[in-house]
mmCIF file of C-alpha atoms in Angstrom:
data_model
loop_
_atom_site.group_PDB
_atom_site.id
_atom_site.type_symbol
_atom_site.label_atom_id
_atom_site.label_comp_id
_atom_site.label_asym_id
_atom_site.label_seq_id
_atom_site.Cartn_x
_atom_site.Cartn_y
_atom_site.Cartn_z
ATOM 1 C CA MET R 1 45.125 57.513 114.447
ATOM 2 C CA SER R 2 46.919 54.835 115.640
ATOM 3 C CA VAL R 3 46.509 53.343 119.397
ATOM 4 C CA THR R 4 49.597 52.982 121.337
ATOM 5 C CA PRO R 5 50.102 49.948 123.932
ATOM 6 C CA THR R 6 49.626 52.189 126.873
ATOM 7 C CA GLN R 7 46.008 53.335 125.376
ATOM 8 C CA ALA R 8 44.654 49.891 124.712
ATOM 9 C CA PRO R 9 44.246 48.484 128.268
ATOM 10 C CA ALA R 10 42.419 51.797 129.388
ATOM 11 C CA MET R 11 40.025 51.464 126.525
ATOM 12 C CA THR R 12 39.230 47.485 127.226
ATOM 13 C CA GLU R 13 39.124 48.071 130.943
ATOM 14 C CA GLU R 14 36.806 50.921 130.416
ATOM 15 C CA SER R 15 34.473 48.685 128.219
ATOM 16 C CA SER R 16 34.456 45.732 130.627
ATOM 17 C CA VAL R 17 33.225 48.002 133.293
ATOM 18 C CA VAL R 18 30.387 49.382 131.130
ATOM 19 C CA GLN R 19 29.560 45.719 130.167
ATOM 20 C CA ARG R 20 29.240 44.785 133.536
ATOM 21 C CA LEU R 21 26.804 47.389 134.479
ATOM 22 C CA SER R 22 23.006 46.554 134.347
ATOM 23 C CA THR R 23 20.452 47.854 131.737
ATOM 24 C CA LEU R 24 19.155 50.330 134.429
ATOM 25 C CA ASP R 25 22.606 51.631 135.573
ATOM 26 C CA ARG R 26 24.059 51.859 132.053
ATOM 27 C CA PHE R 27 20.825 54.054 131.101
ATOM 28 C CA LEU R 28 20.274 55.920 134.185
ATOM 29 C CA ALA R 29 20.321 59.394 132.541
ATOM 30 C CA VAL R 30 17.803 58.332 130.205
ATOM 31 C CA TRP R 31 15.470 56.627 132.609
ATOM 32 C CA ILE R 32 15.664 60.037 134.694
ATOM 33 C CA LEU R 33 14.759 62.101 131.808
ATOM 34 C CA LEU R 34 12.021 59.913 130.793
ATOM 35 C CA ALA R 35 10.503 59.904 134.404
ATOM 36 C CA MET R 36 10.623 63.840 134.311
ATOM 37 C CA ALA R 37 9.015 63.671 131.031
ATOM 38 C CA LEU R 38 6.336 61.439 131.897
ATOM 39 C CA GLY R 39 5.448 63.712 135.302
ATOM 40 C CA LEU R 40 5.478 66.683 133.064
ATOM 41 C CA GLY R 41 3.275 65.034 130.782
ATOM 42 C CA LEU R 42 0.933 63.611 133.363
ATOM 43 C CA GLY R 43 0.656 67.013 134.916
ATOM 44 C CA ARG R 44 -0.405 68.547 131.659
ATOM 45 C CA LEU R 45 -2.753 65.695 130.815
ATOM 46 C CA ILE R 46 -4.634 65.431 133.928
ATOM 47 C CA PRO R 47 -5.568 68.920 135.319
ATOM 48 C CA GLY R 48 -6.395 68.044 138.863
ATOM 49 C CA LEU R 49 -3.413 65.728 139.451
ATOM 50 C CA ASN R 50 -1.315 68.431 141.296
ATOM 51 C CA ASP R 51 -4.086 69.232 143.596
ATOM 52 C CA ALA R 52 -4.844 65.674 144.222
ATOM 53 C CA LEU R 53 -1.114 64.593 145.095
ATOM 54 C CA ALA R 54 -0.880 67.840 147.356
ATOM 55 C CA LYS R 55 -3.962 66.594 149.526
ATOM 56 C CA VAL R 56 -2.352 63.269 150.356
ATOM 57 C CA GLU R 57 -0.192 63.957 153.124
ATOM 58 C CA VAL R 58 0.616 62.612 156.494
ATOM 59 C CA GLY R 59 1.607 64.887 159.043
ATOM 60 C CA GLY R 60 2.429 67.633 156.697
ATOM 61 C CA ILE R 61 4.720 65.397 154.534
ATOM 62 C CA SER R 62 3.647 64.591 151.072
ATOM 63 C CA LEU R 63 2.930 60.856 150.805
ATOM 64 C CA PRO R 64 3.748 60.790 147.083
ATOM 65 C CA ILE R 65 7.140 62.329 147.729
ATOM 66 C CA ALA R 66 8.131 60.103 150.730
ATOM 67 C CA VAL R 67 6.953 56.936 148.806
ATOM 68 C CA GLY R 68 9.247 58.051 145.762
ATOM 69 C CA LEU R 69 12.234 58.692 148.025
ATOM 70 C CA LEU R 70 12.052 55.514 149.711
ATOM 71 C CA ILE R 71 11.753 53.625 146.323
ATOM 72 C CA MET R 72 14.746 55.725 145.156
ATOM 73 C CA MET R 73 16.989 55.155 148.142
ATOM 74 C CA TYR R 74 16.181 51.476 149.283
ATOM 75 C CA PRO R 75 18.457 49.825 146.708
ATOM 76 C CA VAL R 76 21.269 52.075 147.425
ATOM 77 C CA LEU R 77 20.757 51.674 151.362
ATOM 78 C CA ALA R 78 20.202 47.803 150.980
ATOM 79 C CA LYS R 79 23.559 47.331 149.463
ATOM 80 C CA VAL R 80 25.558 49.159 152.455
ATOM 81 C CA ARG R 81 28.223 46.464 153.444
ATOM 82 C CA TYR R 82 27.641 46.580 157.306
ATOM 83 C CA ASP R 83 30.256 43.849 157.731
ATOM 84 C CA LYS R 84 32.856 46.108 156.391
ATOM 85 C CA LEU R 85 31.903 49.145 158.783
ATOM 86 C CA ASP R 86 34.369 48.419 161.682
ATOM 87 C CA VAL R 87 37.242 48.784 159.050
ATOM 88 C CA VAL R 88 35.992 52.090 157.709
ATOM 89 C CA THR R 89 35.293 53.616 161.355
ATOM 90 C CA ARG R 90 38.940 52.444 162.397
ATOM 91 C CA ASP R 91 40.448 55.083 160.260
ATOM 92 C CA ARG R 92 39.808 58.111 162.871
ATOM 93 C CA LYS R 93 41.369 60.680 160.084
ATOM 94 C CA LEU R 94 38.739 59.665 157.687
ATOM 95 C CA MET R 95 35.778 59.631 160.192
ATOM 96 C CA VAL R 96 36.772 63.082 161.532
ATOM 97 C CA SER R 97 37.027 64.761 158.077
ATOM 98 C CA SER R 98 33.786 62.968 157.152
ATOM 99 C CA LEU R 99 32.001 64.475 160.031
ATOM 100 C CA VAL R 100 33.626 68.016 159.762
ATOM 101 C CA ILE R 101 32.562 68.175 156.106
ATOM 102 C CA ASN R 102 29.079 66.698 156.452
ATOM 103 C CA TRP R 103 28.165 68.482 159.661
ATOM 104 C CA ILE R 104 30.075 71.571 159.698
ATOM 105 C CA ILE R 105 31.411 72.650 156.208
ATOM 106 C CA GLY R 106 28.480 71.563 154.007
ATOM 107 C CA PRO R 107 25.694 73.433 156.366
ATOM 108 C CA ALA R 108 27.861 76.467 156.446
ATOM 109 C CA VAL R 109 28.291 76.441 152.734
ATOM 110 C CA MET R 110 24.553 75.901 152.048
ATOM 111 C CA PHE R 111 23.927 78.925 154.565
ATOM 112 C CA ALA R 112 26.587 81.085 152.763
ATOM 113 C CA LEU R 113 24.636 80.203 149.455
ATOM 114 C CA ALA R 114 21.276 81.061 150.870
ATOM 115 C CA TRP R 115 22.850 84.569 152.022
ATOM 116 C CA ILE R 116 24.168 85.156 148.774
ATOM 117 C CA PHE R 117 21.437 84.016 146.444
ATOM 118 C CA LEU R 118 18.312 84.340 148.554
ATOM 119 C CA PRO R 119 18.863 87.468 150.819
ATOM 120 C CA ASP R 120 15.027 88.297 150.740
ATOM 121 C CA LEU R 121 13.950 84.812 151.906
ATOM 122 C CA PRO R 122 15.228 84.411 155.536
ATOM 123 C CA GLU R 123 12.916 81.130 156.252
ATOM 124 C CA TYR R 124 15.543 79.282 153.754
ATOM 125 C CA ARG R 125 18.346 80.445 156.094
ATOM 126 C CA THR R 126 17.114 78.828 159.406
ATOM 127 C CA GLY R 127 17.158 75.031 160.345
#
């Protein structure tokens, strides 16, 4: 199979993007699978781990889950470009569509999915 001139730049561009990614980003799926395997393995090896983690909560919120979520989300949140916020919010059409999708359509879809797939669990349809 020969490479035509129109195909070559796409492959070069794609490889340069992959090269610019950090090792963590490049193998993110592998790290997630390893973390899942580690969690399952620890749960099997240490019998009381589930109960011990369930006892560590503050105000009804699991502290290990809260810390894990903070560690997972902080790098993404730290890279928010607040200096570009005025440029993004200036586009009214984008802002309105984003708010409608995130605050009206999204919850309505989740509510409908709960009615369809979990009809016997009304507590999942509230909130």
